[in-house]
PDB file of C-alpha atoms (C1' of nucleotides) in Angstrom:
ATOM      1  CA  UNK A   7       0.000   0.000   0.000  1.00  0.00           C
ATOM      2  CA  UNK A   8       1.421   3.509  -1.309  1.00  0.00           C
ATOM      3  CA  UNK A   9       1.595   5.929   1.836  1.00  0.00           C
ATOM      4  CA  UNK A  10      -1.644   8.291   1.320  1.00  0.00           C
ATOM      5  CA  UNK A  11      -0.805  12.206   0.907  1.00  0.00           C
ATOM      6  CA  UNK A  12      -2.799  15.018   1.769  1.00  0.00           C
ATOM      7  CA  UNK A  13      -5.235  16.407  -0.961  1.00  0.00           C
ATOM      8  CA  UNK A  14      -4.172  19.878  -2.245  1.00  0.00           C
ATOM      9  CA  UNK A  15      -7.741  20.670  -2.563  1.00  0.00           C
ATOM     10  CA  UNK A  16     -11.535  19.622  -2.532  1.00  0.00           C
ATOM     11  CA  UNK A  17     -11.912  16.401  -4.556  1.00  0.00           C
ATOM     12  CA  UNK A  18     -14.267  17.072  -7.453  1.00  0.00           C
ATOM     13  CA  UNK A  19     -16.969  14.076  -6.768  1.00  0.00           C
ATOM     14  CA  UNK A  20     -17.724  12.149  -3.607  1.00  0.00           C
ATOM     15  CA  UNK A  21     -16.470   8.873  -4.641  1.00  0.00           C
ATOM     16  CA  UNK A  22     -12.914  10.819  -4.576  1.00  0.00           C
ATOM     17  CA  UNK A  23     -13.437  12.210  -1.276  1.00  0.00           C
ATOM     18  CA  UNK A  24     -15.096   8.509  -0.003  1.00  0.00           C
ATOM     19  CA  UNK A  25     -12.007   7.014  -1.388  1.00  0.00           C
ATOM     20  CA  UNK A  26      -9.458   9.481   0.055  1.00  0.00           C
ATOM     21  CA  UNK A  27     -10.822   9.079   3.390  1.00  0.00           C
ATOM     22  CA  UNK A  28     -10.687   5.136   3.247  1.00  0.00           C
ATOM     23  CA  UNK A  29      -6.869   5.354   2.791  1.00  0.00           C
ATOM     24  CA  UNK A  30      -6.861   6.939   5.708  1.00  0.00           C
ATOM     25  CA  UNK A  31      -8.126   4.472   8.304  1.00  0.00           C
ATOM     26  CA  UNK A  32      -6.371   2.466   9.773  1.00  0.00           C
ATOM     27  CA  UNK A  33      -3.443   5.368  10.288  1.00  0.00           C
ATOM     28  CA  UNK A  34      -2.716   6.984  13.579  1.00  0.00           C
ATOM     29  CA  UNK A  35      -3.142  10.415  14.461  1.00  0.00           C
ATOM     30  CA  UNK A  36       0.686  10.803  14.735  1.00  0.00           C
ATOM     31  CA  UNK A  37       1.350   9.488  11.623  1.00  0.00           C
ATOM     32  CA  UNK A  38      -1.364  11.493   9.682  1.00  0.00           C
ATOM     33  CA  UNK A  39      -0.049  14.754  11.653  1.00  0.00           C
ATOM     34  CA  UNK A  40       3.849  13.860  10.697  1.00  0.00           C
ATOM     35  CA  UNK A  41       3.072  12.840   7.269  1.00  0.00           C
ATOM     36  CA  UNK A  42       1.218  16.222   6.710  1.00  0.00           C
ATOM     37  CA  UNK A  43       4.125  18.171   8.129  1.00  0.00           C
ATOM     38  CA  UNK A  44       2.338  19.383  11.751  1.00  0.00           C
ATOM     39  CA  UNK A  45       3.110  18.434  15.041  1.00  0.00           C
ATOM     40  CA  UNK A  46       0.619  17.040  17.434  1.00  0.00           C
ATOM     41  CA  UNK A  47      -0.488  17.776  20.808  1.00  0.00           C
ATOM     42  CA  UNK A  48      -0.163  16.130  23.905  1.00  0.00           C
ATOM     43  CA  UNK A  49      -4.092  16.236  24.303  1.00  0.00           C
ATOM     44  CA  UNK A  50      -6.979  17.902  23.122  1.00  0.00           C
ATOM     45  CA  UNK A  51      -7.463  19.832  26.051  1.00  0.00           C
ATOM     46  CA  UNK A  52      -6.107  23.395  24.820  1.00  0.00           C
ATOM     47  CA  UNK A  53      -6.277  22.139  21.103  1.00  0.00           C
ATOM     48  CA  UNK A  54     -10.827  20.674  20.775  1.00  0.00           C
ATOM     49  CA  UNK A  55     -10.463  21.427  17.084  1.00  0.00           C
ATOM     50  CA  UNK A  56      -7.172  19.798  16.090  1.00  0.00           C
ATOM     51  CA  UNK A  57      -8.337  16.394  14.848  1.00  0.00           C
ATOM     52  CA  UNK A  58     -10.952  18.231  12.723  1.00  0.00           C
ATOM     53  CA  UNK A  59      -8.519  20.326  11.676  1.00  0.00           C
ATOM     54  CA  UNK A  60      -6.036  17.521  10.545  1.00  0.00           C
ATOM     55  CA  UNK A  61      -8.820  15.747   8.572  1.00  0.00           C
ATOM     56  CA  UNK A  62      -9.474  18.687   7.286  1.00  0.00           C
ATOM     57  CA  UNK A  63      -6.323  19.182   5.540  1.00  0.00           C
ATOM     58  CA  UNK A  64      -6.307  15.394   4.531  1.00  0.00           C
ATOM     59  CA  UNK A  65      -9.271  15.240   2.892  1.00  0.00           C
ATOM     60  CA  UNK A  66      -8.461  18.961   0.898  1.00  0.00           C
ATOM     61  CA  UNK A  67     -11.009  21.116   2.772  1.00  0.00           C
ATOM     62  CA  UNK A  68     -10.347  24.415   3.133  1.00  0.00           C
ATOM     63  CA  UNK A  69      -8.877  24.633   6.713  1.00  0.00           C
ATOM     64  CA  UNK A  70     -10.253  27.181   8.844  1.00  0.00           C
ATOM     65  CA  UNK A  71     -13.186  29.197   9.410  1.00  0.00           C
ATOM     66  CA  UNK A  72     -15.667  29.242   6.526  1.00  0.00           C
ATOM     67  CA  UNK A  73     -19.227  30.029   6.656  1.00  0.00           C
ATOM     68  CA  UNK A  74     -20.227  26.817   4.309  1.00  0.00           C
ATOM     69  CA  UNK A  75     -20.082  22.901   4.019  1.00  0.00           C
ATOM     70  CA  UNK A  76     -16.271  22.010   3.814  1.00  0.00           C
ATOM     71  CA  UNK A  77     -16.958  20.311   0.484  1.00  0.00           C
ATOM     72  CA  UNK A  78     -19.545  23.356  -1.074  1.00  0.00           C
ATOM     73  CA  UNK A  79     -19.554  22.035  -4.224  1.00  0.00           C
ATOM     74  CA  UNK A  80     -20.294  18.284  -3.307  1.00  0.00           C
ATOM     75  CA  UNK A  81     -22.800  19.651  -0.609  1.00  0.00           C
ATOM     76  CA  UNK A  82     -20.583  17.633   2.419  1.00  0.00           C
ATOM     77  CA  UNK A  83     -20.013  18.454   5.438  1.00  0.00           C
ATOM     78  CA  UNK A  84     -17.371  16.243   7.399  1.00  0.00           C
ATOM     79  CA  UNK A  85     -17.314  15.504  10.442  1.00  0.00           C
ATOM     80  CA  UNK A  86     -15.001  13.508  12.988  1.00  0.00           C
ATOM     81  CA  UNK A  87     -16.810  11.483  15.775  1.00  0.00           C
ATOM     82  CA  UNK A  88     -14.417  10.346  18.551  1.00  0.00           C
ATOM     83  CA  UNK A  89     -15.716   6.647  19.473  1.00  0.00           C
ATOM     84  CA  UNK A  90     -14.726   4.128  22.111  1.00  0.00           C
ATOM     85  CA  UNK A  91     -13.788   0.510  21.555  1.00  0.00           C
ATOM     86  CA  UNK A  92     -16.933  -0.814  20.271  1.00  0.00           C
ATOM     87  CA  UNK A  93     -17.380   1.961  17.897  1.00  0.00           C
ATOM     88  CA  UNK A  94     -19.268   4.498  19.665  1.00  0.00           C
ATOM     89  CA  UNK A  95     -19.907   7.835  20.072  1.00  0.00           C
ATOM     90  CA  UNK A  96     -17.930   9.186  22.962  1.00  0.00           C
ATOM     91  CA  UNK A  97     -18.811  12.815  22.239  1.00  0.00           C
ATOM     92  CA  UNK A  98     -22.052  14.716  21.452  1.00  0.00           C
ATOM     93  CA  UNK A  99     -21.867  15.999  17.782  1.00  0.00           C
ATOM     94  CA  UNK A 100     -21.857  19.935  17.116  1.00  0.00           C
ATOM     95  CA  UNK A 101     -24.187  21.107  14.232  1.00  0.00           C
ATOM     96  CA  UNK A 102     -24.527  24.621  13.990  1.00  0.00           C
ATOM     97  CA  UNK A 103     -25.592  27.698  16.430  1.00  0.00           C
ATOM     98  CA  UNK A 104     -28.809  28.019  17.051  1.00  0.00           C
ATOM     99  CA  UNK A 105     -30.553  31.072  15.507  1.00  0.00           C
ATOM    100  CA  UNK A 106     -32.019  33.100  18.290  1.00  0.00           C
ATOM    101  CA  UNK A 107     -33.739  35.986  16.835  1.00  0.00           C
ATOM    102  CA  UNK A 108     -35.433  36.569  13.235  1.00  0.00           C
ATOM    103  CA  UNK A 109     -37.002  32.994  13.213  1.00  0.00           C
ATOM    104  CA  UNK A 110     -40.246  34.243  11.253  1.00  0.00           C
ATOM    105  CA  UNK A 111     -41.100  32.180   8.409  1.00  0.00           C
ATOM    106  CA  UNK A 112     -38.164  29.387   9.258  1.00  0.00           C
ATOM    107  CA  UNK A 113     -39.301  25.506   8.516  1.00  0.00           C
ATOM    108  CA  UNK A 114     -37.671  22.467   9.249  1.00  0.00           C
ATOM    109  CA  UNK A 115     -36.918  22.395   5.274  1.00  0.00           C
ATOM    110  CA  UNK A 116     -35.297  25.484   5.350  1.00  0.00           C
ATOM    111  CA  UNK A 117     -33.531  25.437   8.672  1.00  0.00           C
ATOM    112  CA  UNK A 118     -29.880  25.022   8.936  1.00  0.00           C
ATOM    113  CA  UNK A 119     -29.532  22.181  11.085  1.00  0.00           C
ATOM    114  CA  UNK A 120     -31.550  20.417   8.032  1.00  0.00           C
ATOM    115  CA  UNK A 121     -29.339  21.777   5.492  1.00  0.00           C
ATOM    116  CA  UNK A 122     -25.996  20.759   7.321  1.00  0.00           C
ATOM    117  CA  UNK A 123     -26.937  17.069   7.513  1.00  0.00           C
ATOM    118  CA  UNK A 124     -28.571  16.603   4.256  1.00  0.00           C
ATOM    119  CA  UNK A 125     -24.514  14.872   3.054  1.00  0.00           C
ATOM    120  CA  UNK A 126     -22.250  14.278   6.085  1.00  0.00           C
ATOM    121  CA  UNK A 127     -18.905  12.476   5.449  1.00  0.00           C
ATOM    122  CA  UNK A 128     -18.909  10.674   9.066  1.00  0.00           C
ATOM    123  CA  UNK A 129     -14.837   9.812  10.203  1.00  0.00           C
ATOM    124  CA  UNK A 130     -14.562   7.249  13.107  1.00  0.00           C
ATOM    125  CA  UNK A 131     -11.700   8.190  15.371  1.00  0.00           C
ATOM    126  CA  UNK A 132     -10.619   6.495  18.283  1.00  0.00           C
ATOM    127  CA  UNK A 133     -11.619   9.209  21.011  1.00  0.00           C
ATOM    128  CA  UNK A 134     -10.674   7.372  24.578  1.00  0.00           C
ATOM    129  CA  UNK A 135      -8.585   9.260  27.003  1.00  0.00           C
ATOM    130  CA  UNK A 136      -6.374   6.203  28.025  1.00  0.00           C
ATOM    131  CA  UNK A 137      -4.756   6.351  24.737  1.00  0.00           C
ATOM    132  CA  UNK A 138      -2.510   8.911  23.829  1.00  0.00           C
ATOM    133  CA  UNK A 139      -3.555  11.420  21.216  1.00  0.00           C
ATOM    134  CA  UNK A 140      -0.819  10.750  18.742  1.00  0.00           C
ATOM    135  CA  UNK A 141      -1.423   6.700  18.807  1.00  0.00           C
ATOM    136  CA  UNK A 142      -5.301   7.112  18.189  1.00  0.00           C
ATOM    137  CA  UNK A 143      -6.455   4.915  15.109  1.00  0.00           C
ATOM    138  CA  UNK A 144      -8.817   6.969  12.370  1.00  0.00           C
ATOM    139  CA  UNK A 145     -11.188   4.500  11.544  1.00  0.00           C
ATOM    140  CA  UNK A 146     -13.278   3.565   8.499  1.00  0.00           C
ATOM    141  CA  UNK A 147     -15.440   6.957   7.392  1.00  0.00           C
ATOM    142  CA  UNK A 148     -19.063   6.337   6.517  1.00  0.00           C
ATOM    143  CA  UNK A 149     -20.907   8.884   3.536  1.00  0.00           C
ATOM    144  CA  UNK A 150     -24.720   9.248   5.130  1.00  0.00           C
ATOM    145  CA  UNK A 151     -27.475  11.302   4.549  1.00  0.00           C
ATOM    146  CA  UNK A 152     -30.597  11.238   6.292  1.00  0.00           C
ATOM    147  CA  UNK A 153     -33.304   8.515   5.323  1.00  0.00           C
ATOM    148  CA  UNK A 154     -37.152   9.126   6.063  1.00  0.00           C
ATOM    149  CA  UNK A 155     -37.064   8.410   9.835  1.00  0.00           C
ATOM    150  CA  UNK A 156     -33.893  10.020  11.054  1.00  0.00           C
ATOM    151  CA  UNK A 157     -35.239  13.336   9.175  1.00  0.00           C
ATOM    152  CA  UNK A 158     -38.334  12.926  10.926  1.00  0.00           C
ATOM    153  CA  UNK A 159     -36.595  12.426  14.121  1.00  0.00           C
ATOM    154  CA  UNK A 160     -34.556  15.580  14.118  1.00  0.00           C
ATOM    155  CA  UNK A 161     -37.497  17.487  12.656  1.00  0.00           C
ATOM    156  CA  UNK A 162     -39.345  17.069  15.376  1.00  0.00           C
ATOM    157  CA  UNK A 163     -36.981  17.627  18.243  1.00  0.00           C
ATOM    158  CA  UNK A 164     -35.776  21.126  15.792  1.00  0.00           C
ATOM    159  CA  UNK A 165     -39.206  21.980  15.715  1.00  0.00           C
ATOM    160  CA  UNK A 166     -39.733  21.640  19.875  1.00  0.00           C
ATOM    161  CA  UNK A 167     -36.673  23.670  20.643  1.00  0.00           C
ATOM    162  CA  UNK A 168     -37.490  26.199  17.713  1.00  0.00           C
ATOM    163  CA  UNK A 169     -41.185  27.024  19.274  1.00  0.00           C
ATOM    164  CA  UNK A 170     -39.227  27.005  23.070  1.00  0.00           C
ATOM    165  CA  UNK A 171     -36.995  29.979  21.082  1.00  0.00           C
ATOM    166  CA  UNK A 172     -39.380  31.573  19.363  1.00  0.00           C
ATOM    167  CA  UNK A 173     -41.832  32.022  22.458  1.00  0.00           C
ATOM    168  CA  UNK A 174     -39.271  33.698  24.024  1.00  0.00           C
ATOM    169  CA  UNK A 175     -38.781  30.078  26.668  1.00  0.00           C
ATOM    170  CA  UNK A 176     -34.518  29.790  25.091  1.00  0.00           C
ATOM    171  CA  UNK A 177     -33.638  29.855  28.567  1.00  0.00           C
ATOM    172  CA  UNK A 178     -36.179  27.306  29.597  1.00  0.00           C
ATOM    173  CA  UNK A 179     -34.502  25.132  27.251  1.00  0.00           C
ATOM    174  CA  UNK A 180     -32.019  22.508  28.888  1.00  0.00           C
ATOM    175  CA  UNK A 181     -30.000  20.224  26.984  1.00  0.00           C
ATOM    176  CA  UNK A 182     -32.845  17.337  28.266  1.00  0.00           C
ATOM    177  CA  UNK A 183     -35.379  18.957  25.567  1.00  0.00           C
ATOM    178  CA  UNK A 184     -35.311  16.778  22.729  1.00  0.00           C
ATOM    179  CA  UNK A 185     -34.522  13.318  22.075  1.00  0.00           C
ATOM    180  CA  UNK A 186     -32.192  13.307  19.655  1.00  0.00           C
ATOM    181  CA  UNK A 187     -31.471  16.748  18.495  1.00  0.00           C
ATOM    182  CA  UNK A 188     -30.690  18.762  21.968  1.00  0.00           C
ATOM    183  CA  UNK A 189     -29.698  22.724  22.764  1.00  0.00           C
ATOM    184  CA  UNK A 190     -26.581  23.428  24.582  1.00  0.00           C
ATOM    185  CA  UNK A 191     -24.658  26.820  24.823  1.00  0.00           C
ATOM    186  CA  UNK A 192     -21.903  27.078  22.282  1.00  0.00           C
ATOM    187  CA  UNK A 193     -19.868  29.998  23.713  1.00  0.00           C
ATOM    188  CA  UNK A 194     -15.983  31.061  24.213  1.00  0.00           C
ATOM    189  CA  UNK A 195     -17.426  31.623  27.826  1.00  0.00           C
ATOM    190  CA  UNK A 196     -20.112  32.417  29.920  1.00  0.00           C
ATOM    191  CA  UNK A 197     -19.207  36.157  29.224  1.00  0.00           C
ATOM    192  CA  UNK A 198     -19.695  35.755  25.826  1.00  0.00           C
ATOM    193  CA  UNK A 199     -23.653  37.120  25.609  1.00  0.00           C
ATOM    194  CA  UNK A 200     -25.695  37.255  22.523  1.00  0.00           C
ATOM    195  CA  UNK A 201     -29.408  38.662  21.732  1.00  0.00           C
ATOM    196  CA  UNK A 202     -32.360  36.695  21.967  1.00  0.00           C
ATOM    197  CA  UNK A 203     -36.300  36.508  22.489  1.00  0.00           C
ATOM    198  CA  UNK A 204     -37.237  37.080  26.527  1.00  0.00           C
ATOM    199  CA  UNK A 205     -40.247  36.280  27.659  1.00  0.00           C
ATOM    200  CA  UNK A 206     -42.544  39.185  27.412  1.00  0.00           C
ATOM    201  CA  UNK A 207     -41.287  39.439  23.528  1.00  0.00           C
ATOM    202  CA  UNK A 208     -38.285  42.015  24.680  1.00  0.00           C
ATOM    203  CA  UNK A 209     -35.075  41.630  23.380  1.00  0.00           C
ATOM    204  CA  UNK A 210     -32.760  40.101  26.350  1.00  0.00           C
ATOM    205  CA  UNK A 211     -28.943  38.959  26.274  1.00  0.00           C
ATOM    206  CA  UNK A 212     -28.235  35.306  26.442  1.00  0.00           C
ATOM    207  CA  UNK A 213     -25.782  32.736  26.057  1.00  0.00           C
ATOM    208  CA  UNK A 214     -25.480  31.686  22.315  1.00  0.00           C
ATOM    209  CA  UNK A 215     -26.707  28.164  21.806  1.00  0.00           C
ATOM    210  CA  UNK A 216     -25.650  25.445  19.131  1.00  0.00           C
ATOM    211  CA  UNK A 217     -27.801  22.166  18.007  1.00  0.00           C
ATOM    212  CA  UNK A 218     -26.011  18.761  18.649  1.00  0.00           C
ATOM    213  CA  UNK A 219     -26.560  15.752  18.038  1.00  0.00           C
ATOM    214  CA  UNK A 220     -26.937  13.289  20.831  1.00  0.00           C
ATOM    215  CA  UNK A 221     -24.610  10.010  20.953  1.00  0.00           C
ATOM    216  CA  UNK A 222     -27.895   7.783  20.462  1.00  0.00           C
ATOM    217  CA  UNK A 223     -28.686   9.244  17.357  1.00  0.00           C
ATOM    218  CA  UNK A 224     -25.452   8.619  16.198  1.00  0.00           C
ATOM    219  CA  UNK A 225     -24.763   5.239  17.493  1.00  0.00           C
ATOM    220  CA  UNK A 226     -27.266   4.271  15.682  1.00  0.00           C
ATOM    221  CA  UNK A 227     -26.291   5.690  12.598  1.00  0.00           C
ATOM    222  CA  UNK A 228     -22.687   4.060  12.923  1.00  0.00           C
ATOM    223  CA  UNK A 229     -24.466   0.987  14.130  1.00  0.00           C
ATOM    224  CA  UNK A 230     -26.523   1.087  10.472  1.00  0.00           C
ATOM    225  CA  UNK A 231     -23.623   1.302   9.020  1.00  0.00           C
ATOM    226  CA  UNK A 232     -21.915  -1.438  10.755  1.00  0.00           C
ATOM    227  CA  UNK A 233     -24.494  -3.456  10.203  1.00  0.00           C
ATOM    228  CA  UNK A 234     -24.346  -3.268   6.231  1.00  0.00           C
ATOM    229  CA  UNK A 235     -20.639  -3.959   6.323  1.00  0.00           C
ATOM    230  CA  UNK A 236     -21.231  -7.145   7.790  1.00  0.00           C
TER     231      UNK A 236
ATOM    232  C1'  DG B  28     -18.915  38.857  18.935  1.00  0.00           C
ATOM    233  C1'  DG B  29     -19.411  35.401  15.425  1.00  0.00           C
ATOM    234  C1'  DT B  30     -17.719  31.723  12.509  1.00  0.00           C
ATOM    235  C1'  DT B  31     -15.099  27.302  12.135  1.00  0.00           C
ATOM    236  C1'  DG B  32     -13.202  22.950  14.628  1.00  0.00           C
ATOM    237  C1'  DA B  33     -15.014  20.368  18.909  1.00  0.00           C
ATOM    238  C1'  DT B  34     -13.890  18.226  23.992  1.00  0.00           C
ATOM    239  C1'  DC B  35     -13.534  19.259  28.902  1.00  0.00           C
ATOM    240  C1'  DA B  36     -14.857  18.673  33.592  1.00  0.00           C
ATOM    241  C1'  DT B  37     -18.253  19.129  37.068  1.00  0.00           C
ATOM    242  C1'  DT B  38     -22.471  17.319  38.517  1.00  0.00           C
ATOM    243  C1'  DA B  39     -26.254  14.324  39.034  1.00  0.00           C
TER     244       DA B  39
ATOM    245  C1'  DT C  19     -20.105   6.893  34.852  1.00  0.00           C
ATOM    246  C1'  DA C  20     -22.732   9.422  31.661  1.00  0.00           C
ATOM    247  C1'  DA C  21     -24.607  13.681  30.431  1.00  0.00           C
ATOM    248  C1'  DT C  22     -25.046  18.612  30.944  1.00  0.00           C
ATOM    249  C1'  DG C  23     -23.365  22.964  30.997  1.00  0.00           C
ATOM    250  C1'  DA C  24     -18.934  25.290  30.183  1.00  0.00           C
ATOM    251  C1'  DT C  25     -15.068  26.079  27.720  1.00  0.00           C
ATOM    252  C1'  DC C  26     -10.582  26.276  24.309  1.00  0.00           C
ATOM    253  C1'  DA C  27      -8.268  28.022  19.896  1.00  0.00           C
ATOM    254  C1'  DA C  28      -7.799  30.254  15.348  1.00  0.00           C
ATOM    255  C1'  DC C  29      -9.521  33.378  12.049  1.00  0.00           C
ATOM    256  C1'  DC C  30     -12.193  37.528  10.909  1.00  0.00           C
TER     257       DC C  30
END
DNA sequence: GGTTGATCATTA
DNA sequence: TAATGATCAACC
């Protein structure tokens, strides 16, 4: 097997990308960083992003902040999912920040969360503490897109937590509201304030929230795919 | 502050 | 021990 090298830039179709992502597993985190010229941490504790970030430059996203998919013109957003032994989800998965004001008019069809998910390029990493970052295994990535129930699922949990913001209830909201599509602040801090509904209708200043994605919605999405491997 | 990338660490 | 609420870093 030819050592894999990092793509200059987004592949043009998703079989590319699928492909490019299946040389990677198997690989450590060490090896991907030193093959790609970057050092790596000793943990993830000052450095959340960094195995995003290395993926990132693997699979030829454009590193960094951008307001799109990582793949725009395939329509993919990838993601890492840290996972234990048996393959799952160790983590929560971030989605995108809540929208807190100016909600008129917004479906489930048009929302973001929908929009992000429609094409996610899932990568499996080995996420437990015990082993050090740099000898963590990437493991094999799965392309998935949402079939009738999961869709449903999330819709209706989105549309819960959407009526909770609209009404003015966001700080009602705990991260126990919905079952698999839950509200938790997404902040640099708890000084970090942002403008939302209160209420009586007012404007009021409130942490900024994110949608994630709970670890039995995923689990069960890696289990799917699991399952078809077999 | 807001976006991207997420995991940490205290609590229940 | 798992989940919730809090937080870290880079770029703009």
């Amino acid at each position: 097997m030819p050592i894999p090298a990092p793509l200059p830039c987004a592949p043009e179709t998703e079989a590319l990308l699928l492909a490019q992502a299946q040389r990677l597993s198997g690989y450590t985190l060490g090896e991907l960083a030193s093959l790609a010229g970057i050092a790596t941490p000793e943990d993830l504790k000052r450095d959340k992003g960094w195995i995003g970030i290395l993926l990132e430059i693997w699979l030829g996203a454009s590193a960094g902040s951008r307001p799109e998919q990582d793949f725009a013109a395939l329509g993919v957003e990838l993601k890492t999912i840290p996972v234990d032994g048996q393959g799952r989800p160790l983590e929560t998965t971030f989605v995108c920040v809540a929208p807190l004001t100016g909600n008129s008019g917004v479906t489930w069809e048009t929302s973001h969360v929908r929009h992000k998910l429609k094409r996610v390029l899932w990568v499996p990493v080995e996420g437990e503490r015990s082993i050090p970052l740099a000898r963590r295994r990437v493991g094999s990535p799965l392309l998935w897109s949402p079939d009738e129930e999961e869709d449903r699922q999330l819709r209706l949990d989105w549309e819960e937590l959407m009526d909770m913001i609209v009404l003015g209830q966001v700080e009602r909201i705990t991260a126990r509201h919905g079952e698999f599509l839950q509200l938790r602040p997404k902040a640099a801090n708890a000084r970090a304030l942002t403008e939302a509904i209160g209420a009586q209708g007012q404007p009021i200043l409130t942490l900024p929230r994110g949608f994630y994605l709970k670890k039995n919605f995923t689990r069960a999405l890696l289990e799917r795919h699991f399952l078809l491997c077999r």
